[in-house]
GROMACS .gro file of C-alpha atoms in nm:
model
  363
    1ALA     CA    1   1.679   0.917   0.528
    2PHE     CA    2   1.807   0.679   0.258
    3GLU     CA    3   1.683   0.641  -0.096
    4VAL     CA    4   1.606   0.273  -0.174
    5ASP     CA    5   1.580   0.133  -0.529
    6PRO     CA    6   1.263  -0.046  -0.635
    7TYR     CA    7   1.234  -0.422  -0.572
    8THR     CA    8   1.393  -0.579  -0.880
    9ASN     CA    9   1.612  -0.882  -0.971
   10SER     CA   10   1.911  -0.642  -1.020
   11SER     CA   11   1.912  -0.496  -0.669
   12ILE     CA   12   1.981  -0.612  -0.319
   13HIS     CA   13   1.818  -0.432  -0.025
   14VAL     CA   14   2.008  -0.393   0.292
   15ILE     CA   15   1.881  -0.360   0.653
   16GLY     CA   16   2.171  -0.262   0.884
   17THR     CA   17   2.171  -0.234   1.258
   18HIS     CA   18   2.431  -0.077   1.491
   19THR     CA   19   2.601  -0.224   1.797
   20LEU     CA   20   2.866  -0.081   2.029
   21LEU     CA   21   3.122  -0.254   2.231
   22VAL     CA   22   3.076  -0.148   2.599
   23PHE     CA   23   3.176  -0.303   2.937
   24ASP     CA   24   2.940  -0.350   3.237
   25LYS     CA   25   3.045  -0.281   3.598
   26HIS     CA   26   3.209  -0.625   3.615
   27GLY     CA   27   3.418  -0.567   3.307
   28LYS     CA   28   3.213  -0.802   3.089
   29GLU     CA   29   3.187  -0.719   2.722
   30GLN     CA   30   2.844  -0.634   2.580
   31ARG     CA   31   2.715  -0.524   2.249
   32PRO     CA   32   2.383  -0.345   2.278
   33ASN     CA   33   2.201  -0.208   1.975
   34PHE     CA   34   2.178   0.168   1.938
   35GLY     CA   35   2.088   0.431   1.679
   36PHE     CA   36   1.846   0.416   1.383
   37PRO     CA   37   1.866   0.111   1.144
   38ILE     CA   38   2.005   0.174   0.791
   39ILE     CA   39   1.787   0.087   0.492
   40THR     CA   40   1.959   0.110   0.161
   41SER     CA   41   2.016  -0.090  -0.163
   42PHE     CA   42   2.289  -0.171  -0.411
   43ASP     CA   43   2.331  -0.345  -0.748
   44SER     CA   44   2.355  -0.725  -0.715
   45ASN     CA   45   2.677  -0.712  -0.925
   46SER     CA   46   2.851  -0.502  -0.665
   47THR     CA   47   3.167  -0.653  -0.511
   48CYS     CA   48   3.226  -0.692  -0.130
   49ARG     CA   49   3.456  -0.393  -0.137
   50GLN     CA   50   3.186  -0.180  -0.304
   51VAL     CA   51   2.926  -0.290  -0.055
   52TRP     CA   52   3.154  -0.200   0.236
   53ASP     CA   53   3.240   0.140   0.085
   54GLN     CA   54   2.869   0.218   0.026
   55MET     CA   55   2.778   0.122   0.382
   56TRP     CA   56   3.069   0.342   0.504
   57ASP     CA   57   2.947   0.636   0.294
   58ASN     CA   58   2.605   0.613   0.453
   59VAL     CA   59   2.737   0.628   0.815
   60ASN     CA   60   3.084   0.792   0.817
   61HIS     CA   61   2.934   1.136   0.886
   62PHE     CA   62   2.832   0.999   1.236
   63VAL     CA   63   3.190   0.942   1.339
   64ARG     CA   64   3.436   1.128   1.107
   65GLN     CA   65   3.593   1.416   1.294
   66GLU     CA   66   3.680   1.756   1.147
   67GLY     CA   67   4.027   1.759   1.010
   68SER     CA   68   4.040   1.388   0.931
   69SER     CA   69   4.150   1.281   0.584
   70GLY     CA   70   4.152   0.982   0.352
   71ASP     CA   71   4.079   0.657   0.530
   72PHE     CA   72   4.127   0.815   0.876
   73VAL     CA   73   3.835   0.913   1.096
   74ASP     CA   74   3.992   1.122   1.376
   75SER     CA   75   4.131   1.471   1.371
   76GLN     CA   76   4.490   1.347   1.430
   77ASN     CA   77   4.472   1.092   1.148
   78ARG     CA   78   4.560   0.796   1.367
   79TYR     CA   79   4.262   0.560   1.342
   80ARG     CA   80   4.130   0.418   1.019
   81ARG     CA   81   3.771   0.312   0.949
   82ARG     CA   82   3.855  -0.055   0.999
   83ASP     CA   83   3.980   0.021   1.354
   84ILE     CA   84   3.631   0.128   1.462
   85LEU     CA   85   3.391  -0.060   1.230
   86THR     CA   86   3.335  -0.419   1.151
   87ILE     CA   87   3.043  -0.532   0.923
   88ARG     CA   88   2.896  -0.883   0.966
   89VAL     CA   89   2.641  -1.070   0.767
   90LEU     CA   90   2.334  -1.191   0.966
   91ASN     CA   91   2.032  -1.409   0.893
   92ASN     CA   92   1.673  -1.283   0.959
   93GLN     CA   93   1.699  -1.421   1.323
   94GLY     CA   94   2.005  -1.188   1.394
   95GLN     CA   95   2.255  -1.474   1.389
   96GLN     CA   96   2.592  -1.448   1.228
   97VAL     CA   97   2.633  -1.624   0.887
   98PRO     CA   98   2.994  -1.739   0.815
   99VAL     CA   99   2.999  -1.717   0.438
  100PHE     CA  100   3.344  -1.558   0.371
  101SER     CA  101   3.656  -1.770   0.342
  102THR     CA  102   3.969  -1.663   0.538
  103GLU     CA  103   4.341  -1.725   0.472
  104GLU     CA  104   4.345  -1.974   0.755
  105GLY     CA  105   4.094  -2.192   0.561
  106THR     CA  106   3.801  -2.106   0.799
  107THR     CA  107   3.494  -1.909   0.728
  108THR     CA  108   3.370  -1.580   0.891
  109SER     CA  109   3.068  -1.358   0.883
  110GLU     CA  110   3.283  -1.046   0.861
  111LEU     CA  111   3.241  -0.864   0.531
  112PRO     CA  112   3.584  -0.807   0.377
  113CYS     CA  113   3.643  -0.446   0.284
  114ASP     CA  114   3.914  -0.531   0.024
  115LEU     CA  115   3.752  -0.833  -0.151
  116ASP     CA  116   3.660  -0.786  -0.519
  117GLU     CA  117   3.439  -1.092  -0.540
  118LYS     CA  118   3.071  -1.019  -0.622
  119ILE     CA  119   2.861  -1.015  -0.308
  120ARG     CA  120   2.595  -1.241  -0.460
  121ASP     CA  121   2.864  -1.508  -0.536
  122ALA     CA  122   3.006  -1.491  -0.180
  123LEU     CA  123   2.659  -1.517  -0.028
  124GLY     CA  124   2.549  -1.809  -0.266
  125ASN     CA  125   2.226  -1.966  -0.130
  126ASP     CA  126   2.210  -1.716   0.152
  127CYS     CA  127   2.132  -1.440  -0.103
  128THR     CA  128   1.757  -1.505  -0.105
  129GLU     CA  129   1.475  -1.265  -0.162
  130ARG     CA  130   1.716  -0.991  -0.248
  131PHE     CA  131   1.741  -0.884   0.118
  132LEU     CA  132   2.067  -0.871   0.324
  133PHE     CA  133   2.092  -0.817   0.690
  134LEU     CA  134   2.410  -0.657   0.819
  135SER     CA  135   2.530  -0.582   1.168
  136LEU     CA  136   2.762  -0.274   1.196
  137GLU     CA  137   2.981  -0.341   1.496
  138TRP     CA  138   3.137  -0.021   1.633
  139ASN     CA  139   3.442   0.003   1.866
  140ASN     CA  140   3.601   0.300   2.030
  141PRO     CA  141   3.980   0.227   1.990
  142GLN     CA  142   4.216   0.197   2.278
  143PRO     CA  143   4.477   0.464   2.320
  144MET     CA  144   4.795   0.427   2.135
  145GLU     CA  145   5.145   0.388   2.301
  146ASP     CA  146   5.195   0.767   2.321
  147GLU     CA  147   4.846   0.855   2.427
  148GLY     CA  148   4.720   0.912   2.781
  149GLN     CA  149   5.067   0.923   2.936
  150GLU     CA  150   5.076   1.053   3.299
  151GLU     CA  151   5.341   1.286   3.436
  152GLY     CA  152   5.668   1.111   3.437
  153GLY     CA  153   5.595   0.910   3.119
  154SER     CA  154   5.395   0.626   3.278
  155LYS     CA  155   5.057   0.516   3.137
  156PRO     CA  156   4.746   0.505   3.357
  157SER     CA  157   4.657   0.155   3.471
  158ASN     CA  158   4.312   0.167   3.316
  159PRO     CA  159   4.341   0.388   3.003
  160GLU     CA  160   4.007   0.517   2.869
  161PRO     CA  161   3.929   0.446   2.511
  162PHE     CA  162   3.960   0.720   2.253
  163VAL     CA  163   3.594   0.816   2.201
  164ILE     CA  164   3.501   0.841   1.838
  165VAL     CA  165   3.173   0.658   1.827
  166ARG     CA  166   2.907   0.864   2.015
  167PRO     CA  167   2.566   0.688   2.014
  168LYS     CA  168   2.376   1.027   2.036
  169ALA     CA  169   2.512   1.114   1.697
  170PHE     CA  170   2.339   0.816   1.551
  171ILE     CA  171   1.992   0.937   1.656
  172ALA     CA  172   2.038   1.294   1.550
  173PHE     CA  173   1.853   1.399   1.241
  174GLU     CA  174   1.777   1.704   1.038
  175ASP     CA  175   1.421   1.828   0.991
  176HIS     CA  176   1.415   1.737   0.625
  177ALA     CA  177   1.087   1.831   0.460
  178THR     CA  178   0.995   1.468   0.380
  179LEU     CA  179   1.050   1.365   0.742
  180ILE     CA  180   0.834   1.656   0.868
  181GLU     CA  181   0.565   1.552   0.621
  182VAL     CA  182   0.567   1.184   0.753
  183ILE     CA  183   0.558   1.295   1.112
  184GLU     CA  184   0.266   1.517   1.049
  185GLN     CA  185   0.081   1.243   0.877
  186GLN     CA  186   0.144   1.003   1.166
  187ARG     CA  187   0.025   1.260   1.417
  188ALA     CA  188  -0.284   1.323   1.213
  189LYS     CA  189  -0.359   0.953   1.188
  190LYS     CA  190  -0.304   0.906   1.566
  191ASN     CA  191  -0.542   1.199   1.644
  192GLY     CA  192  -0.805   1.059   1.406
  193SER     CA  193  -0.768   1.357   1.174
  194LYS     CA  194  -0.725   1.276   0.797
  195ALA     CA  195  -0.765   1.630   0.658
  196VAL     CA  196  -0.527   1.770   0.401
  197THR     CA  197  -0.516   2.115   0.248
  198LEU     CA  198  -0.568   2.188  -0.117
  199ASP     CA  199  -0.223   2.353  -0.116
  200HIS     CA  200  -0.069   2.027   0.003
  201CYS     CA  201  -0.257   1.839  -0.276
  202PHE     CA  202  -0.092   2.076  -0.536
  203GLU     CA  203   0.247   2.032  -0.375
  204THR     CA  204   0.220   1.658  -0.389
  205PHE     CA  205   0.098   1.665  -0.746
  206THR     CA  206   0.404   1.859  -0.854
  207LYS     CA  207   0.660   1.673  -0.645
  208PRO     CA  208   0.939   1.508  -0.839
  209GLU     CA  209   0.903   1.126  -0.872
  210ARG     CA  210   1.165   0.878  -0.977
  211LEU     CA  211   1.038   0.632  -1.250
  212ASP     CA  212   1.080   0.271  -1.169
  213GLU     CA  213   1.237   0.005  -1.393
  214ASN     CA  214   0.902  -0.071  -1.560
  215ASN     CA  215   0.855   0.288  -1.665
  216MET     CA  216   1.202   0.393  -1.778
  217TRP     CA  217   1.249   0.690  -2.007
  218TYR     CA  218   1.472   0.693  -2.315
  219CYS     CA  219   1.738   0.958  -2.292
  220SER     CA  220   1.829   1.096  -2.632
  221LYS     CA  221   2.166   1.215  -2.498
  222CYS     CA  222   2.295   0.892  -2.351
  223LYS     CA  223   2.097   0.666  -2.584
  224GLU     CA  224   1.974   0.447  -2.295
  225HIS     CA  225   1.657   0.393  -2.106
  226VAL     CA  226   1.701   0.548  -1.757
  227ARG     CA  227   1.509   0.579  -1.433
  228ALA     CA  228   1.453   0.953  -1.482
  229MET     CA  229   1.287   1.198  -1.246
  230LYS     CA  230   0.934   1.287  -1.354
  231THR     CA  231   0.793   1.624  -1.250
  232MET     CA  232   0.435   1.752  -1.328
  233LYS     CA  233   0.417   2.129  -1.352
  234LEU     CA  234   0.138   2.382  -1.378
  235TRP     CA  235   0.251   2.612  -1.650
  236ARG     CA  236  -0.054   2.828  -1.723
  237LEU     CA  237  -0.328   2.973  -1.509
  238PRO     CA  238  -0.670   2.991  -1.672
  239ASN     CA  239  -0.959   3.224  -1.591
  240ILE     CA  240  -1.176   2.922  -1.483
  241LEU     CA  241  -0.981   2.663  -1.275
  242VAL     CA  242  -1.133   2.318  -1.239
  243VAL     CA  243  -0.988   2.091  -0.977
  244HIS     CA  244  -1.082   1.719  -0.989
  245LEU     CA  245  -0.997   1.551  -0.657
  246LYS     CA  246  -0.892   1.181  -0.662
  247ARG     CA  247  -1.167   1.012  -0.470
  248PHE     CA  248  -1.116   0.652  -0.588
  249GLU     CA  249  -0.808   0.427  -0.517
  250PHE     CA  250  -0.731   0.155  -0.752
  251LYS     CA  251  -0.691  -0.190  -0.565
  252HIS     CA  252  -0.731  -0.427  -0.855
  253SER     CA  253  -0.931  -0.460  -1.181
  254LEU     CA  254  -1.253  -0.535  -0.985
  255ARG     CA  255  -1.222  -0.295  -0.693
  256ARG     CA  256  -1.164   0.072  -0.637
  257ASP     CA  257  -1.209   0.205  -0.291
  258LYS     CA  258  -1.376   0.547  -0.218
  259LEU     CA  259  -1.140   0.797  -0.047
  260ASP     CA  260  -1.328   1.018   0.207
  261THR     CA  261  -1.031   1.228   0.307
  262LEU     CA  262  -1.139   1.577   0.395
  263VAL     CA  263  -0.973   1.826   0.170
  264ASP     CA  264  -0.958   2.175   0.325
  265PHE     CA  265  -1.010   2.407   0.030
  266PRO     CA  266  -1.058   2.790   0.058
  267LEU     CA  267  -1.380   2.950  -0.055
  268GLU     CA  268  -1.204   3.282  -0.112
  269GLY     CA  269  -0.850   3.381  -0.218
  270LEU     CA  270  -0.692   3.055  -0.336
  271ASP     CA  271  -0.345   3.177  -0.423
  272MET     CA  272  -0.193   2.983  -0.720
  273SER     CA  273   0.123   3.188  -0.758
  274GLY     CA  274   0.328   2.934  -0.572
  275HIS     CA  275   0.215   2.640  -0.780
  276CYS     CA  276   0.260   2.787  -1.124
  277SER     CA  277   0.606   2.739  -1.285
  278GLY     CA  278   0.528   2.973  -1.571
  279LEU     CA  279   0.494   3.291  -1.359
  280ASN     CA  280   0.872   3.359  -1.358
  281GLU     CA  281   0.990   3.156  -1.660
  282VAL     CA  282   0.768   3.275  -1.947
  283ARG     CA  283   0.609   3.589  -1.827
  284ASN     CA  284   0.701   3.774  -2.143
  285SER     CA  285   0.557   3.517  -2.385
  286SER     CA  286   0.256   3.643  -2.584
  287GLU     CA  287   0.114   3.290  -2.596
  288ASN     CA  288   0.129   3.243  -2.228
  289MET     CA  289  -0.189   3.281  -2.015
  290VAL     CA  290   0.021   3.376  -1.721
  291ASP     CA  291   0.084   3.745  -1.651
  292ALA     CA  292   0.281   3.857  -1.340
  293LYS     CA  293   0.073   4.170  -1.327
  294VAL     CA  294  -0.252   3.973  -1.307
  295ASP     CA  295  -0.356   3.853  -0.962
  296ALA     CA  296  -0.328   3.471  -0.935
  297LYS     CA  297  -0.589   3.445  -0.665
  298TYR     CA  298  -0.915   3.255  -0.722
  299ASP     CA  299  -1.258   3.242  -0.556
  300LEU     CA  300  -1.469   2.929  -0.538
  301PHE     CA  301  -1.810   2.940  -0.718
  302ALA     CA  302  -1.914   2.573  -0.733
  303VAL     CA  303  -1.856   2.232  -0.574
  304VAL     CA  304  -1.974   1.895  -0.700
  305ASN     CA  305  -2.026   1.633  -0.427
  306HIS     CA  306  -2.031   1.263  -0.458
  307PHE     CA  307  -2.195   1.030  -0.203
  308GLY     CA  308  -2.171   0.651  -0.240
  309ARG     CA  309  -1.917   0.421  -0.400
  310MET     CA  310  -1.757   0.353  -0.739
  311GLY     CA  311  -2.028   0.270  -0.996
  312PHE     CA  312  -2.321   0.414  -0.813
  313GLY     CA  313  -2.406   0.694  -0.575
  314HIS     CA  314  -2.568   1.041  -0.568
  315TYR     CA  315  -2.441   1.379  -0.681
  316THR     CA  316  -2.522   1.724  -0.537
  317ALA     CA  317  -2.374   2.068  -0.600
  318CYS     CA  318  -2.314   2.391  -0.411
  319CYS     CA  319  -2.305   2.689  -0.630
  320ARG     CA  320  -2.326   3.072  -0.637
  321GLN     CA  321  -2.372   3.317  -0.904
  322TRP     CA  322  -2.083   3.498  -1.061
  323ASP     CA  323  -1.969   3.696  -1.365
  324GLU     CA  324  -1.653   3.875  -1.483
  325GLU     CA  325  -1.734   4.170  -1.257
  326GLY     CA  326  -1.783   3.985  -0.926
  327ILE     CA  327  -1.929   3.698  -0.730
  328SER     CA  328  -2.232   3.658  -0.503
  329PRO     CA  329  -2.181   3.578  -0.134
  330GLN     CA  330  -2.504   3.355  -0.135
  331TRP     CA  331  -2.456   2.985  -0.178
  332ASN     CA  332  -2.727   2.739  -0.293
  333LEU     CA  333  -2.743   2.358  -0.267
  334PHE     CA  334  -2.869   2.183  -0.578
  335ASP     CA  335  -3.006   1.827  -0.495
  336ASP     CA  336  -3.186   1.688  -0.794
  337SER     CA  337  -3.496   1.915  -0.825
  338SER     CA  338  -3.456   2.069  -0.487
  339VAL     CA  339  -3.271   2.400  -0.454
  340ARG     CA  340  -3.219   2.578  -0.117
  341PRO     CA  341  -2.988   2.840   0.029
  342VAL     CA  342  -2.710   2.709   0.254
  343ASP     CA  343  -2.450   2.868   0.478
  344CYS     CA  344  -2.090   2.887   0.348
  345SER     CA  345  -1.990   2.651   0.624
  346GLU     CA  346  -2.182   2.372   0.456
  347VAL     CA  347  -1.995   2.402   0.127
  348SER     CA  348  -1.676   2.211   0.232
  349GLY     CA  349  -1.688   1.852   0.332
  350PRO     CA  350  -1.542   1.501   0.265
  351ALA     CA  351  -1.781   1.448  -0.027
  352ALA     CA  352  -1.633   1.729  -0.229
  353TYR     CA  353  -1.535   1.582  -0.571
  354VAL     CA  354  -1.484   1.865  -0.829
  355LEU     CA  355  -1.406   2.229  -0.743
  356PHE     CA  356  -1.469   2.526  -0.966
  357TYR     CA  357  -1.282   2.856  -0.917
  358ARG     CA  358  -1.293   3.186  -1.098
  359ARG     CA  359  -0.995   3.422  -1.127
  360ARG     CA  360  -1.047   3.744  -0.944
  361GLN     CA  361  -0.900   3.934  -1.236
  362PHE     CA  362  -0.975   3.791  -1.582
  363HIS     CA  363  -0.686   3.782  -1.827
   0.00000   0.00000   0.00000
């Protein structure tokens, strides 16, 4: 996974694809695509050398062998990165774009790894819409003079290349939490299920978020506006917990769509200890409502439901009696002037809008 900067006038986004030089049974060269594409970004003031280095930093772990050092990629420190990788500029049709001048007075699509000219100046009119398509051409180097010698000092007639680039390494990935989350969302969408848990809602609410350039934060230490990481934290746990679910999605000033996602929330035993930052950090504070000795579990006593769309609709509520000593198992549905008992299985649904929980042990 790669972190991409927001779309701004000061950044260029890169989409890079991998090709590998291979030979068919007739000895003809071919360059099939392989591996996952690269999506990354860099400052538009970056030089060609810096862009080359950044692309290498994103992919060198696929090929760098243990024991290699500096500019070398193999364990014996014989082959440098330029021996196995060439980066070329493409257009959106996948065709090479010769924009870099050579010493011979011609032009080439190959991105120079030692050129300190700004990439935007080199691209000129081809630097449009802040997107750059690159082809990463990989080669397994041929053996050196003292490699692959047969007994008696002679070299084999058809020496095999020294294998550094292994395509399987380019499709390997770690089970990062964000990747697992995306895969689960895709599977749920494919299976027609859109349910999420209330715990997942809390985790998403407290997940760190990088501010974009339109919402930069002023750092009092460096005296500059920076794209800081914003984190929402639940610091205190009250006796009565009110959870307002986001049921309307802003589209534009005249439209807000209703979200009917089913939120799976527990009727009994909602454990908030994992979502409260104050449990371990300020447990000794007299002003704090969090006490490590007090159970952080909650039981649901009311749900407000909304049916309809933004601006109009109908509200109902499911409630049960409670006090500081306990809570009734009997649920009732309140629908205008009508009140009737309901089974607990009817309390949870996609219309749930506001949840009311009571702490099992008041503090």
